[in-house]
PDB file of C-alpha atoms and ligand atoms in Angstrom:
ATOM      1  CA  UNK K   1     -12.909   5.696   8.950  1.00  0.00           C
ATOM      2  CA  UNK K   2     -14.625   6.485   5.630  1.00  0.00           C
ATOM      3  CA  UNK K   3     -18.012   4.192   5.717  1.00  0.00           C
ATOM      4  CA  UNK K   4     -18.077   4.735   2.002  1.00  0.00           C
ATOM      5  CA  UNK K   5     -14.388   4.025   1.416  1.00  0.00           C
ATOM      6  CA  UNK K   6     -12.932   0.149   0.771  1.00  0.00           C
ATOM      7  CA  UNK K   7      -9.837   0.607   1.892  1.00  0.00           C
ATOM      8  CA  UNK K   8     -11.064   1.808   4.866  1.00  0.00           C
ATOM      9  CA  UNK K   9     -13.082  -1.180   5.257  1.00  0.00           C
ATOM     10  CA  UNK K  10     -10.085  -3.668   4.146  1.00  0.00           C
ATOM     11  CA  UNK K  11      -7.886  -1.894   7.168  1.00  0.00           C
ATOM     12  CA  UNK K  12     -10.519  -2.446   9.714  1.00  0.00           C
ATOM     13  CA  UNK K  13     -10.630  -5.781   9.207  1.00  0.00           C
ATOM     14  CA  UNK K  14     -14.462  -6.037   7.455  1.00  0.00           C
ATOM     15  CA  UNK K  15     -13.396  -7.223   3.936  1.00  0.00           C
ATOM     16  CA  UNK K  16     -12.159 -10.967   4.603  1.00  0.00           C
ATOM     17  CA  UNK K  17      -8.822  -9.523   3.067  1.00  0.00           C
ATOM     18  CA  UNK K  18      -5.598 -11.342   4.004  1.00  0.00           C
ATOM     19  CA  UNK K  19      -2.740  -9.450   5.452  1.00  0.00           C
ATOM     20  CA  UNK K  20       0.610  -9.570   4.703  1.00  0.00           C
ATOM     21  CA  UNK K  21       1.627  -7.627   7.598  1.00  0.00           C
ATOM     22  CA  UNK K  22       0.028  -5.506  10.332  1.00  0.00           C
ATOM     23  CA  UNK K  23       0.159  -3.409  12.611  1.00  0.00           C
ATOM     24  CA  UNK K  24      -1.292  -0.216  14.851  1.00  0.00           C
ATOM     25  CA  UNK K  25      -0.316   2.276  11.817  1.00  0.00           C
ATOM     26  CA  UNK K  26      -0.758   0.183   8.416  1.00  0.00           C
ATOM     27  CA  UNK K  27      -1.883  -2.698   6.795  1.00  0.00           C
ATOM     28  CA  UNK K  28      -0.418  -4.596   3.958  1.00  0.00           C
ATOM     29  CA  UNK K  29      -2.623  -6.930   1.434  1.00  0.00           C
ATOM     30  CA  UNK K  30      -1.556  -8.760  -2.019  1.00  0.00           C
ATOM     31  CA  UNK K  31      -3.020  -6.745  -5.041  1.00  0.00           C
ATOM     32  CA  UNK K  32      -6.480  -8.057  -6.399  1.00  0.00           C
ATOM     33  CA  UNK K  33      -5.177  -7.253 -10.232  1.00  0.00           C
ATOM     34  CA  UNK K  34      -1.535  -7.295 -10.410  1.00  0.00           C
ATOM     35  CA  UNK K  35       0.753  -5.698 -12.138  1.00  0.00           C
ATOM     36  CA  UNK K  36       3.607  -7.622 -11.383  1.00  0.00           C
ATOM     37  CA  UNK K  37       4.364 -11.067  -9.693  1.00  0.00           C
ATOM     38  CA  UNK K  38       4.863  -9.540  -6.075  1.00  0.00           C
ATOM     39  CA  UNK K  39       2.532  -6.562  -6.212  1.00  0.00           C
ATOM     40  CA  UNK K  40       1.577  -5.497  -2.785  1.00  0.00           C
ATOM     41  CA  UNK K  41      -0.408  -2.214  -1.304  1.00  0.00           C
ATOM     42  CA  UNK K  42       0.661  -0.641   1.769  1.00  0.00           C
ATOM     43  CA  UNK K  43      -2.018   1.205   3.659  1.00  0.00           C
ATOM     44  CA  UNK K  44      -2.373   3.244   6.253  1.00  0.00           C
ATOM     45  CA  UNK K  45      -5.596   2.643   8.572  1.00  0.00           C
ATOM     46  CA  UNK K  46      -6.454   6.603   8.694  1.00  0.00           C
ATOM     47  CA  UNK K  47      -8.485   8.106   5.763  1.00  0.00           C
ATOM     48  CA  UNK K  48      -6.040  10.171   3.849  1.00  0.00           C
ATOM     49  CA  UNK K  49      -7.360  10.932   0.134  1.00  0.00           C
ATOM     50  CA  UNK K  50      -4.271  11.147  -1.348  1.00  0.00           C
ATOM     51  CA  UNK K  51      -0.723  11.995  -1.188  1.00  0.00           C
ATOM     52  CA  UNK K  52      -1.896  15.669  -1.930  1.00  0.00           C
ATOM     53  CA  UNK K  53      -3.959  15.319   1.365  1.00  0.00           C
ATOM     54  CA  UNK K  54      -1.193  15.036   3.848  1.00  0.00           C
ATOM     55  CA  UNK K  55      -0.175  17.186   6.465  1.00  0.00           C
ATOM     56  CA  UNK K  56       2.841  17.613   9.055  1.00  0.00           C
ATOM     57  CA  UNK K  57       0.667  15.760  11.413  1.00  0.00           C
ATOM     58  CA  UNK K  58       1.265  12.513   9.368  1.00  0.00           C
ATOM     59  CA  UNK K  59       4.729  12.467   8.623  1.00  0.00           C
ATOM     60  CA  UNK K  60       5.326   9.474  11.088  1.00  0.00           C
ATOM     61  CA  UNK K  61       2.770   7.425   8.978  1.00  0.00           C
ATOM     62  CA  UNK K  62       4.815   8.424   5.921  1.00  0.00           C
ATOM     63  CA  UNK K  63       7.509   7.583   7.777  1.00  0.00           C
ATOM     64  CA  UNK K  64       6.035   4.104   8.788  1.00  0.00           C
ATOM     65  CA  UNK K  65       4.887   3.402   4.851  1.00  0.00           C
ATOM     66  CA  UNK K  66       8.608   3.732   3.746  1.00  0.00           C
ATOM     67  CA  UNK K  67      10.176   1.717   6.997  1.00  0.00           C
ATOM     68  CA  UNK K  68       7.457  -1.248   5.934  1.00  0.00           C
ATOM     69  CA  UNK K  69       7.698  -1.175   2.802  1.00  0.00           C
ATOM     70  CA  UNK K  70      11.275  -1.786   2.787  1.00  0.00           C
ATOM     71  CA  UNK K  71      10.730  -5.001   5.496  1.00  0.00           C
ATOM     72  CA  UNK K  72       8.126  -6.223   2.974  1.00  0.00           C
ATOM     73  CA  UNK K  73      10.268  -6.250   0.013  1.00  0.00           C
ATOM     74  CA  UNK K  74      12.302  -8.613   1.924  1.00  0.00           C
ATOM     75  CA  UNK K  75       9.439 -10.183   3.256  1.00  0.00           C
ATOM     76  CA  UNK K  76       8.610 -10.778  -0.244  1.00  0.00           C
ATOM     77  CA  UNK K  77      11.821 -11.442  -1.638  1.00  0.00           C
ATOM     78  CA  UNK K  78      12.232  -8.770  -4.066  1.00  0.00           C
ATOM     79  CA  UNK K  79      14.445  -6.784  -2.033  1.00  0.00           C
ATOM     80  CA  UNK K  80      17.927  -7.845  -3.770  1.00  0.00           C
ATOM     81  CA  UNK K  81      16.554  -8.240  -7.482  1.00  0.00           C
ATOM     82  CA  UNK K  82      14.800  -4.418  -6.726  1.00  0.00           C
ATOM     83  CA  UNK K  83      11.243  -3.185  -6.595  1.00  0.00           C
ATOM     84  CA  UNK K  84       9.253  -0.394  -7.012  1.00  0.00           C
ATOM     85  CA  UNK K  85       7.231   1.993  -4.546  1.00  0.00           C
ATOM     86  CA  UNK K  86       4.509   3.794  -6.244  1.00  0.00           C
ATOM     87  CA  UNK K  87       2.021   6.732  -5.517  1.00  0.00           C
ATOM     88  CA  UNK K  88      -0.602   7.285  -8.060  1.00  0.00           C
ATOM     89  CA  UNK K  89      -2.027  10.602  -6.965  1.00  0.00           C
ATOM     90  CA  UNK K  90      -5.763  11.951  -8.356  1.00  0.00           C
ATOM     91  CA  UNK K  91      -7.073  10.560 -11.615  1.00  0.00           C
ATOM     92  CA  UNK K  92      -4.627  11.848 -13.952  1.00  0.00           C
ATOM     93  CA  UNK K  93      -1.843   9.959 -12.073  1.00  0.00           C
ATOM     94  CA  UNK K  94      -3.819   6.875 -12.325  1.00  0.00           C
ATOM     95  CA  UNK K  95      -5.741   6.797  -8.669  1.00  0.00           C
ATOM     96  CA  UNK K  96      -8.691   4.438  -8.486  1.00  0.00           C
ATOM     97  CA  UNK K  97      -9.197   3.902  -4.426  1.00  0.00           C
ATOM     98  CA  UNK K  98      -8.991   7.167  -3.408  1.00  0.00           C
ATOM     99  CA  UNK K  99      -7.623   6.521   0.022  1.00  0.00           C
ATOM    100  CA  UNK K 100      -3.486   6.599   0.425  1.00  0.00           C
ATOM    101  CA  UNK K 101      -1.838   3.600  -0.393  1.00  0.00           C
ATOM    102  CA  UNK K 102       2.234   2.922  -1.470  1.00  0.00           C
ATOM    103  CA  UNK K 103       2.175   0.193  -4.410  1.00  0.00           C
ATOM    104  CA  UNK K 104       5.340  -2.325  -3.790  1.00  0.00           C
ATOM    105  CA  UNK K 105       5.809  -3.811  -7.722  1.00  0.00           C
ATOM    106  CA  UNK K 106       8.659  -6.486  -8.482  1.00  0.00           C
ATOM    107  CA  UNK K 107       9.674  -9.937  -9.086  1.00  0.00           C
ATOM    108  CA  UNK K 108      10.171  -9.487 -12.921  1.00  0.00           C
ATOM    109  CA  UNK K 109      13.598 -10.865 -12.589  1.00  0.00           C
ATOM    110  CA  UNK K 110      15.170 -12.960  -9.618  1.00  0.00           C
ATOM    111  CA  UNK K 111      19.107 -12.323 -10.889  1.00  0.00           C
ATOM    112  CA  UNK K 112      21.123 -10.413  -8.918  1.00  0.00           C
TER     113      UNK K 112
HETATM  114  P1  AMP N 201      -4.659   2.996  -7.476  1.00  0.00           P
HETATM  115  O1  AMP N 201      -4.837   2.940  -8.969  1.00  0.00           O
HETATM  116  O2  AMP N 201      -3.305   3.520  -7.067  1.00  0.00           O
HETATM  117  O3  AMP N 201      -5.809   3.696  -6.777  1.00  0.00           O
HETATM  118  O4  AMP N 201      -4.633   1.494  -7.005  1.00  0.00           O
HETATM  119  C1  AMP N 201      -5.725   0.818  -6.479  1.00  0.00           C
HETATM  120  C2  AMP N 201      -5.364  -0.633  -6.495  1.00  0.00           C
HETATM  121  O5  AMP N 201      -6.237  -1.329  -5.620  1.00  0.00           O
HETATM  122  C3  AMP N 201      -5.497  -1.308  -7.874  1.00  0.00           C
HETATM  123  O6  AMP N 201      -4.219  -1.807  -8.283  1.00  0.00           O
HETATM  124  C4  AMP N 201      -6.512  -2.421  -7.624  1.00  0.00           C
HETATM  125  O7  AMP N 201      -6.205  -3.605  -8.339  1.00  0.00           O
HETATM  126  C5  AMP N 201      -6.430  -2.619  -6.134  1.00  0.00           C
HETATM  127  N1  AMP N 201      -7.632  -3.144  -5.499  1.00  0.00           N
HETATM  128  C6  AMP N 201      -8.918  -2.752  -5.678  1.00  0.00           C
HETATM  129  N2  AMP N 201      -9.743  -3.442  -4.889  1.00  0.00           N
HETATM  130  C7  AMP N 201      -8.976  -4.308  -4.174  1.00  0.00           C
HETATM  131  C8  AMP N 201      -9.244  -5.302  -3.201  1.00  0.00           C
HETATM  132  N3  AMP N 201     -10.489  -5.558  -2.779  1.00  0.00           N
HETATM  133  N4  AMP N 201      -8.214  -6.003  -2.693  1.00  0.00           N
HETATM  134  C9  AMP N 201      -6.961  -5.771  -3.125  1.00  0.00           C
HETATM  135  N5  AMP N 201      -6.637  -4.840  -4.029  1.00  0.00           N
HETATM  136  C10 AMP N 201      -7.632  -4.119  -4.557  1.00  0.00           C
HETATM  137 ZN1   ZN N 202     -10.461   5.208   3.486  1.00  0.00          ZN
END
């Protein structure tokens, strides 16, 4: 736990934020500015910077990212119409919160 980080307060539980899902590894909260009518952030509860930040030792909470993010695209019900997982990574690839999260982005068009 960053004490300077928000995501890092969000996961713990300190921000009032709602969850979507939840669970030992992750948390999952509804975008405060979205992008697109289901736009959801995936987040792990350890501090990782960024996707350039990860090491062997957290390939299971990669792992756990991907395996949730596909439930919540069904939980959402984007899953059939399609979706998009997104890692911005360091400024120039459009990182604000500089603490890992997966964006989940869709909804733009319910035909199948
Ligand atoms: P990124 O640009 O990948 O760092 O994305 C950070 C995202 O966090 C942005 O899409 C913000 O809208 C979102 N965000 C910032 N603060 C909050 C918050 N308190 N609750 C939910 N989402 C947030
Ligand atoms: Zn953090």
């Amino acid at each position: 736990m960053d004490k300077d980080c928000l995501f890092c307060k969000i996961a713990a539980g300190k921000m009032d934020t709602e969850f979507e899902f939840e669970n030992d590894t992750l948390v999952v909260f509804k975008d405060i500015n979205p992008h697109a009518p289901v736009h959801w952030l995936i987040v792990p509860k350890k501090h990782i910077r960024s996707i350039n930040d990860l090491t062997a030792a957290d390939r299971d909470i990669v792992a756990e990212i991907t395996d949730v993010a596909r439930q919540m695209a069904r939980q959402a019900g984007v899953n059939e119409s399609g979706y998009k997982l997104l890692f911005n990574v360091e400024r120039g690839g459009g990182q604000v919160i500089f603490h890992l999260h997966m964006h989940l982005l869709g909804g733009w068009d319910k035909r199948k």
